[in-house]
Coordinates of C-alpha atoms and ligand atoms in Angstrom, one line a residue:
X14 CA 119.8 40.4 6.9
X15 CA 117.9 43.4 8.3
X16 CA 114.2 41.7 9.1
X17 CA 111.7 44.6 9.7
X18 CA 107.8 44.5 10.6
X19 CA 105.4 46.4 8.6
X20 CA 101.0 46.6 9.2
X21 CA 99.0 44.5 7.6
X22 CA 99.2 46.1 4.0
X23 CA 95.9 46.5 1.8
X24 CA 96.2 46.6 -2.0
X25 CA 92.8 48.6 -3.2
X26 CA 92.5 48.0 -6.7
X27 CA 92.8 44.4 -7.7
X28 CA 90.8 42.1 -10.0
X29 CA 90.7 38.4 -9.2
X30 CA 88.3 37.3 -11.9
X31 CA 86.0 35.5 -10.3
X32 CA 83.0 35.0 -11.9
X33 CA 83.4 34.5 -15.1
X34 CA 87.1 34.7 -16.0
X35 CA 88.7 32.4 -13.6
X36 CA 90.8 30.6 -16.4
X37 CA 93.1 34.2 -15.7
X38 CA 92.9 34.3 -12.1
X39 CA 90.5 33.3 -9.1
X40 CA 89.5 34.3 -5.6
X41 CA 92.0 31.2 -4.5
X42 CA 94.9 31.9 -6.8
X43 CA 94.7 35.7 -6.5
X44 CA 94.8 35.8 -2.6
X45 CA 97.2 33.5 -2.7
X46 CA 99.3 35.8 -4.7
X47 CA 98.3 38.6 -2.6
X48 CA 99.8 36.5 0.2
X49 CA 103.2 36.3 -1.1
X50 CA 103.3 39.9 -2.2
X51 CA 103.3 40.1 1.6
X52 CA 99.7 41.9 0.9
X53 CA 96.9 40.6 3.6
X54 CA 93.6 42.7 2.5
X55 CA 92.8 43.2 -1.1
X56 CA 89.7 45.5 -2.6
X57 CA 88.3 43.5 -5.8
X58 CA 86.9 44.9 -9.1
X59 CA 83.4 44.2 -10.6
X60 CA 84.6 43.9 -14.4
X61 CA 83.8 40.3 -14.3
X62 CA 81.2 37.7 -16.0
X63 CA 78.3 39.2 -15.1
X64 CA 79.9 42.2 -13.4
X65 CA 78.6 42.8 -9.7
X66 CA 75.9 45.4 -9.7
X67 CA 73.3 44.4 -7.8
X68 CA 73.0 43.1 -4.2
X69 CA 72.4 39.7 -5.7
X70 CA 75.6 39.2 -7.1
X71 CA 77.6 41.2 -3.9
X72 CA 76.1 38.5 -2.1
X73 CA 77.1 35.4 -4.0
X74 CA 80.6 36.7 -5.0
X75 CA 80.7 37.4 -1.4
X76 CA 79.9 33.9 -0.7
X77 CA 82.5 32.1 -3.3
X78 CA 85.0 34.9 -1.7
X79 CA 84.4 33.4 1.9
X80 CA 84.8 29.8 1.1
X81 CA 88.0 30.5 -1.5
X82 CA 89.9 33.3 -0.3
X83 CA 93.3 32.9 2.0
X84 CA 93.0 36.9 2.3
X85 CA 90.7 39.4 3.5
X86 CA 88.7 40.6 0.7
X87 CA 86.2 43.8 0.4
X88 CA 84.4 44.1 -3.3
X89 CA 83.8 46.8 -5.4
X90 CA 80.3 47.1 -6.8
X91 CA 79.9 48.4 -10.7
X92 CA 78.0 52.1 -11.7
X93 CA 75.6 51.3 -14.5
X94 CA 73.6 53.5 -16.5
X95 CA 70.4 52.2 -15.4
X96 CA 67.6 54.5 -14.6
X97 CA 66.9 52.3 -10.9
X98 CA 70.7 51.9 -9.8
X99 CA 70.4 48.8 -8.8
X100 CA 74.4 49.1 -7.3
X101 CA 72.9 51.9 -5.1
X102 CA 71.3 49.5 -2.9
X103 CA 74.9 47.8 -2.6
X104 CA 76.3 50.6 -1.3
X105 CA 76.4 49.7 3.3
X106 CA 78.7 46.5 2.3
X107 CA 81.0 47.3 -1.1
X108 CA 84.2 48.9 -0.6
X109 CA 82.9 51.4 -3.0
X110 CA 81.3 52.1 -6.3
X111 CA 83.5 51.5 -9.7
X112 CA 82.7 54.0 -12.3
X113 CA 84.5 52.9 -15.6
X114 CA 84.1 56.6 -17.4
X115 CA 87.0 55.3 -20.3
X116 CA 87.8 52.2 -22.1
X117 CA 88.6 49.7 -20.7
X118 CA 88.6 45.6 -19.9
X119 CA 84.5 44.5 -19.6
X120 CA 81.3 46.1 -20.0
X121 CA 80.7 48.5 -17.5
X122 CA 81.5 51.7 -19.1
X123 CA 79.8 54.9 -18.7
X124 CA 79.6 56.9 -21.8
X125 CA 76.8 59.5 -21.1
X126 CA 76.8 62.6 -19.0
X127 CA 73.0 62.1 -18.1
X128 CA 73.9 58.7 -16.5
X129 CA 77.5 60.2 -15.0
X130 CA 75.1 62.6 -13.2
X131 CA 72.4 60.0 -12.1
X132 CA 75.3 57.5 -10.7
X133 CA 77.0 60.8 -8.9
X134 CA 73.5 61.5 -7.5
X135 CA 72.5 58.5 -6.5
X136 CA 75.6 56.8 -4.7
X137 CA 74.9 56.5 -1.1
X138 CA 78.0 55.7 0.4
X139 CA 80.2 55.2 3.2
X140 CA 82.9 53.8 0.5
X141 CA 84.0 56.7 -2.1
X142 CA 82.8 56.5 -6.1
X143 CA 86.5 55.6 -7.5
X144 CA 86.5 56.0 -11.3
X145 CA 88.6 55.1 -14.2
X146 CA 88.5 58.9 -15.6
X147 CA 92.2 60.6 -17.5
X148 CA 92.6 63.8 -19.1
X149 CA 88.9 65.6 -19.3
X150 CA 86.9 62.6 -18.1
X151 CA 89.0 62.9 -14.5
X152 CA 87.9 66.9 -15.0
X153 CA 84.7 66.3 -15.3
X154 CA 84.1 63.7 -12.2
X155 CA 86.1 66.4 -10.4
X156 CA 83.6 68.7 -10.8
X157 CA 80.7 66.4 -10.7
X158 CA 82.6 65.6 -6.8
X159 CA 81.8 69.2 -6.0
X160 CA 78.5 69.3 -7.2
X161 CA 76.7 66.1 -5.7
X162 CA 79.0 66.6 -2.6
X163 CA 80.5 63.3 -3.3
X164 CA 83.8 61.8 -2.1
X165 CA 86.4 60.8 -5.2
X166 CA 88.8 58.0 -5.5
X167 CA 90.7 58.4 -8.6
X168 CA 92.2 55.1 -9.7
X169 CA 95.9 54.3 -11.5
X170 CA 96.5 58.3 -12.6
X171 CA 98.9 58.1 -14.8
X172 CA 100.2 61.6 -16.7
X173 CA 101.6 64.7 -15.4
X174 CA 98.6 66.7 -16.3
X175 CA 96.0 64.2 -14.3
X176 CA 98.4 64.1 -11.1
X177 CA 98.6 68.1 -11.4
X178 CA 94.9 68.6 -11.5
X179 CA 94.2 66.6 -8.5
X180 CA 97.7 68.3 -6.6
X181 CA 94.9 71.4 -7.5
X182 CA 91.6 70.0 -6.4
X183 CA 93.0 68.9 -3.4
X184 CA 94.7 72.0 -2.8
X185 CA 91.3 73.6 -2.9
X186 CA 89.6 71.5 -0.6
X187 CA 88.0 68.7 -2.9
X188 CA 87.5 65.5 -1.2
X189 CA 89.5 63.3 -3.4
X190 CA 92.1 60.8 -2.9
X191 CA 94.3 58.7 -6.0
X192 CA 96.5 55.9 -6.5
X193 CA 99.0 55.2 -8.5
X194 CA 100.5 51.7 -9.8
X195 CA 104.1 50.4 -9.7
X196 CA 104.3 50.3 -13.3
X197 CA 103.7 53.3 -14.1
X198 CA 106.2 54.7 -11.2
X199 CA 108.7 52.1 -12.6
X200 CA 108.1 51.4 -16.3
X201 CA 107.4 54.0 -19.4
X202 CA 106.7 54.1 -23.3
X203 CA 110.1 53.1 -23.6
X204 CA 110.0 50.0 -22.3
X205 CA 107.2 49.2 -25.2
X206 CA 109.8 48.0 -27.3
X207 CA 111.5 45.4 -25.2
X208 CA 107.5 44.3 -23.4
X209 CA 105.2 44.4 -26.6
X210 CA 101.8 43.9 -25.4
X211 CA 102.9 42.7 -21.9
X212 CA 103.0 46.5 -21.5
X213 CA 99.4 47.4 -22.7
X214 CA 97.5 48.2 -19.8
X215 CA 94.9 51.0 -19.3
X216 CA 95.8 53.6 -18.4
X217 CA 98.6 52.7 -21.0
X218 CA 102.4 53.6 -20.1
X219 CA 103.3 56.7 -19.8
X220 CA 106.9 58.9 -21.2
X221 CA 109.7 59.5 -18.7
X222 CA 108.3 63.0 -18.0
X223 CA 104.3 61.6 -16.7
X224 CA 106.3 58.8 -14.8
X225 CA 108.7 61.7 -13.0
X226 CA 105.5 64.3 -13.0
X227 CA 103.8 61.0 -10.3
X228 CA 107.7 60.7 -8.3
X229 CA 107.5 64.8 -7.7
X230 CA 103.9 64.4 -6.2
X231 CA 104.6 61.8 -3.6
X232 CA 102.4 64.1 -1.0
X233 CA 99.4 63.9 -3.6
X234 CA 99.5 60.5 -3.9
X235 CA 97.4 58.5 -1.2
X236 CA 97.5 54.6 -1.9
X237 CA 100.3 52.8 -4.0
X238 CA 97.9 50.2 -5.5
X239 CA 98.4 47.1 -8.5
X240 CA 95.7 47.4 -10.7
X241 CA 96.4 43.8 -10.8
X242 CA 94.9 42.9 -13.7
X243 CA 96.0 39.3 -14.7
X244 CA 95.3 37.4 -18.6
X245 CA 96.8 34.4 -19.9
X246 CA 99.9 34.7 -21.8
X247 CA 98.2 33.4 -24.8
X248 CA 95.4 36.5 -24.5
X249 CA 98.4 38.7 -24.3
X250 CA 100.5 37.4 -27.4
X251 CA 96.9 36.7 -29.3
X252 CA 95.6 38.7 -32.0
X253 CA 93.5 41.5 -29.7
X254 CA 95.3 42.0 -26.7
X255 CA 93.2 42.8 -23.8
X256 CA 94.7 45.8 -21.6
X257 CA 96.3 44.9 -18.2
X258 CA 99.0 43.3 -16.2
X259 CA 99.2 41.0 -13.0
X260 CA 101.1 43.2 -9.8
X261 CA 99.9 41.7 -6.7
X262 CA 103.9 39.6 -5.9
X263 CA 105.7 42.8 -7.6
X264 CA 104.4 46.0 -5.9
X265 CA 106.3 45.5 -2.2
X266 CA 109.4 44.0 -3.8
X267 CA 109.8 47.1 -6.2
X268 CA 108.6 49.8 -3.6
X269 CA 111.2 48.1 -1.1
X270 CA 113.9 48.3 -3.9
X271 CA 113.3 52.1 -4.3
X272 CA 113.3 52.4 -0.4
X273 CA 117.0 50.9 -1.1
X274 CA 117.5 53.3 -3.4
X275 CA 115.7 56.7 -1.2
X276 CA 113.6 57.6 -3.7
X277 CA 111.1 56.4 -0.9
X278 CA 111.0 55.9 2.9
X279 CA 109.4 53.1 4.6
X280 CA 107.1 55.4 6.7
X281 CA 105.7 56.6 3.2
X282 CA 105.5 53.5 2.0
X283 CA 103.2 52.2 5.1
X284 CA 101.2 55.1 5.0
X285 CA 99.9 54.4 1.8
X286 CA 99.8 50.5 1.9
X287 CA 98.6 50.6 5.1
X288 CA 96.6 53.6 7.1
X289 CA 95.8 55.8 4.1
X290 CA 93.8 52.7 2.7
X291 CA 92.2 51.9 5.8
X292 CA 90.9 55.3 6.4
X293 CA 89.8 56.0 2.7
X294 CA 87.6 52.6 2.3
X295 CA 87.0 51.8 6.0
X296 CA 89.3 48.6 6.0
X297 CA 88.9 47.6 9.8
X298 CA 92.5 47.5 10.9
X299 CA 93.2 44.1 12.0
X300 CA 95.1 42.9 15.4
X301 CA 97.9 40.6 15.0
X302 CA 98.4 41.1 11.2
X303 CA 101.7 41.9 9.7
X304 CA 104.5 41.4 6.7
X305 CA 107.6 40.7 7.5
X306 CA 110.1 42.0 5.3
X307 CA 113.9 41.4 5.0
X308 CA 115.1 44.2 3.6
X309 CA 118.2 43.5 2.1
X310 CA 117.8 40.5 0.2
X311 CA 118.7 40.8 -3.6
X312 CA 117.1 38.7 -6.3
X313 CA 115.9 39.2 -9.9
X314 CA 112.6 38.6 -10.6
X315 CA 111.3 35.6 -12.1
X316 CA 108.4 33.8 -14.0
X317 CA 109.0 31.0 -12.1
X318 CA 108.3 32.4 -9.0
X319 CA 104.7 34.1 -9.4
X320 CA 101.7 32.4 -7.9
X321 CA 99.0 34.3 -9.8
X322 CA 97.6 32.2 -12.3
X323 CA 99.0 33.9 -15.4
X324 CA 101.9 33.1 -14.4
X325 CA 103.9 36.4 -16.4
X326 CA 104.7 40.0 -14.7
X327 CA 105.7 43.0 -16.9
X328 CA 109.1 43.1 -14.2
X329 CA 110.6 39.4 -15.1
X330 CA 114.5 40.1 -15.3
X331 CA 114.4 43.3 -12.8
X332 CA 117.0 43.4 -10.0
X333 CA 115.2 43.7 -6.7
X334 CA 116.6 44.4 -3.0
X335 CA 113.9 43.3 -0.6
X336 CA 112.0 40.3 -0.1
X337 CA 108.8 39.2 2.2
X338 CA 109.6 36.6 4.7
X339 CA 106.5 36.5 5.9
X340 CA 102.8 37.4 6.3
X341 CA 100.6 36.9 9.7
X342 CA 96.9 37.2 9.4
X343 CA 95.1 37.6 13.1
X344 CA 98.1 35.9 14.8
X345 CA 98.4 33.0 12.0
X346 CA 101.0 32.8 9.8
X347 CA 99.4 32.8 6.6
X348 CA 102.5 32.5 4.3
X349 CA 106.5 32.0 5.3
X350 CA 109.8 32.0 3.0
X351 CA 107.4 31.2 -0.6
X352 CA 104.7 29.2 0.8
X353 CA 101.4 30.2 1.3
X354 CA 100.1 28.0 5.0
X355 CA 96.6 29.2 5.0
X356 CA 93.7 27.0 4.2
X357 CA 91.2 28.5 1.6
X358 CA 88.4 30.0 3.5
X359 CA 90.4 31.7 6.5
X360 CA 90.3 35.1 4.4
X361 CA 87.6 37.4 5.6
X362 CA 85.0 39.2 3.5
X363 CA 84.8 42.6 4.5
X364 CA 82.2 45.0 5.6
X365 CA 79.6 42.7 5.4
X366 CA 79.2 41.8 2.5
X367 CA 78.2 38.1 3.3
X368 CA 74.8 39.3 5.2
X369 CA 72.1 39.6 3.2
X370 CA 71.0 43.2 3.2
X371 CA 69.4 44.0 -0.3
X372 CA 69.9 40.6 -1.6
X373 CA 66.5 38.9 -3.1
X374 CA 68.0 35.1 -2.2
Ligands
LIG12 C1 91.8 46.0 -16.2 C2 91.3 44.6 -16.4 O1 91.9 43.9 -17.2 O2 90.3 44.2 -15.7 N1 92.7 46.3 -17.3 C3 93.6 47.3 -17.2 O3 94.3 47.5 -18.2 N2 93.8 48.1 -16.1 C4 90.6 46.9 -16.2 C5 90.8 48.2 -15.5 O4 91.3 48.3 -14.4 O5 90.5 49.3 -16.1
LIG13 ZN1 91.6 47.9 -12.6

């Protein structure tokens, strides 16, 4: 048993559902999952029912978050194409803003270059604009970066050709940082076949060569985040699939398993679970809050074992070496060998979210 300490990790790109579509996941069950993915802070998506896009709704998500949450949570507010921005006025407490420039889950997609500019113009800041953008969409918010002097987060990339352009606008001084999930650094097209629509997720899987094009760019690559993006089992097997899959208890285990295997170290794991996050969305780094990890335990991943409310992953029947043993939050320990200990409510909403700046209530 090799037991090691790691910071309290931060997972920036998750979506727990609540309002609207809590029958998938809520702010209870999703921390809680976060928890045992040995993940203390998580940063939530606004693609819920209504989406959150105005300091009204920051405020009373913000509010459900603090009495429900057994994780620190900061949350995402949504670009629209309105003419006032009402998000704008969100800006001093979200994490940042979500711009959905492709298809995907819910109904905050941007489709007009007129509004693309207005959103790019009018974000305030301190968080960055992260966007859903691929292929020429991620080209065009690249350049739209430079010319509103914004700062980009660009979320889940995915192909060789997206991970090479930002390798390029960062080598030329553009102020953008990226993630990238665990299933696309683990699974590909071919695993279609064998996952049927529990491998439809947007960005959708990508061939051998994309996933290898995101291993060769480690460097370019500032957060490892989930895109946890949980749906019933029934959704997923139904008629119309909707795109996404759950990651929050899968993300350490697998990164740990290719730390076994030294395709990765632990100091670049850390650095982009950990301090890269912190630095790119302002996550207050917290005393007394760690994951404990015990390196060389080997398991298989099960159904069985998952927490989130969906209660599938994409990974059942993968062999895994590492496991978290346990996760402190401000000197409590909040979870220990499978069992989450902490009471709903003792997660934290982050950058103030829960004050009332903006909000009309
Ligand atoms: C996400 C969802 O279900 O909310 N789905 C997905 O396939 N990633 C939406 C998103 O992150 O784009
Ligand atoms: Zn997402």
């Amino acid at each position: 048993m090799t037991r090691v300490r790691l910071p309290g990790l931060i997972d920036v790109h998750v979506h727990l559902r609540e309002p609207g579509f809590t029958h998938k996941e809520d702010l209870a069950s999703g921390t809680r999952a976060a928890l045992a993915g040995g993940i203390s802070t998580v940063l939530d998506m606004p693609n819920t029912s209504p989406p959150i896009t105005s300091p009204d709704m920051l405020l009373a998500k913000a509010r459900l978050a603090a009495a429900k949450a057994v994780s620190d949570v900061g949350l995402f507010v949504g670009a629209t194409a309105d003419i006032d921005a009402p998000y704008a006025a969100c800006a001093p407490h979200a994490a940042g803003l979500k711009v959905y420039v492709n298809e995907t889950f819910g109904s905050l997609r941007i489709e007009s270059l007129p509004a693309l500019m207005r959103i790019f113009q009018r974000w305030p800041g301190p968080g960055p604009i992260a966007v859903h953008a691929e292929g020429v969409a991620l080209a065009a918010c690249l350049a739209l970066t430079r010319l509103y002097d914004q700062r980009l987060h660009v979320c889940h990339v995915a192909r060789a050709a997206d991970i090479q352009l930002i390798a390029r606008a960062k080598s030329r001084g553009g102020q953008v940082t990226c993630e990238v999930t665990p299933h696309h650094l683990f699974l590909t097209q071919d695993d279609l076949p064998r996952l049927g629509a529990l491998g439809y997720m947007r960005p959708t899987l990508g061939t051998p060569a994309d996933r290898d094009a995101l291993w060769e760019h480690l460097d370019c690559i500032d957060c490892f985040a989930t895109d946890h993006a949980p749906h019933t089992l029934a959704e997923k097997q139904g008629e119309n699939p909707p795109p996404g899959v759950p990651g929050l208890e899968t993300m350490l285990p697998l990164l740990l398993t290719a730390v076994h295997e030294r395709r990765l170290t632990l100091d670049q794991l850390v650095e982009r679970l950990h301090y890269n996050p912190a630095r790119i969305f302002g996550v207050p780094i917290e005393a007394e809050t760690w994951t404990e990890v015990d390196l060389d335990a080997r398991y298989t991943i099960d159904n069985s074992m998952l927490l989130t409310r969906c209660g599938w992953t994409p990974f059942a029947g993968m062999p895994i070496v590492g496991r978290v043993t346990r996760v402190v939050l401000r000197g409590q320990t909040v979870f220990e060998d499978g069992r989450v200990l902490a009471l709903p409510g003792s997660g934290r909403v982050l950058f103030g979210a829960l004050e009332e700046c903006g909000a009309s209530a």
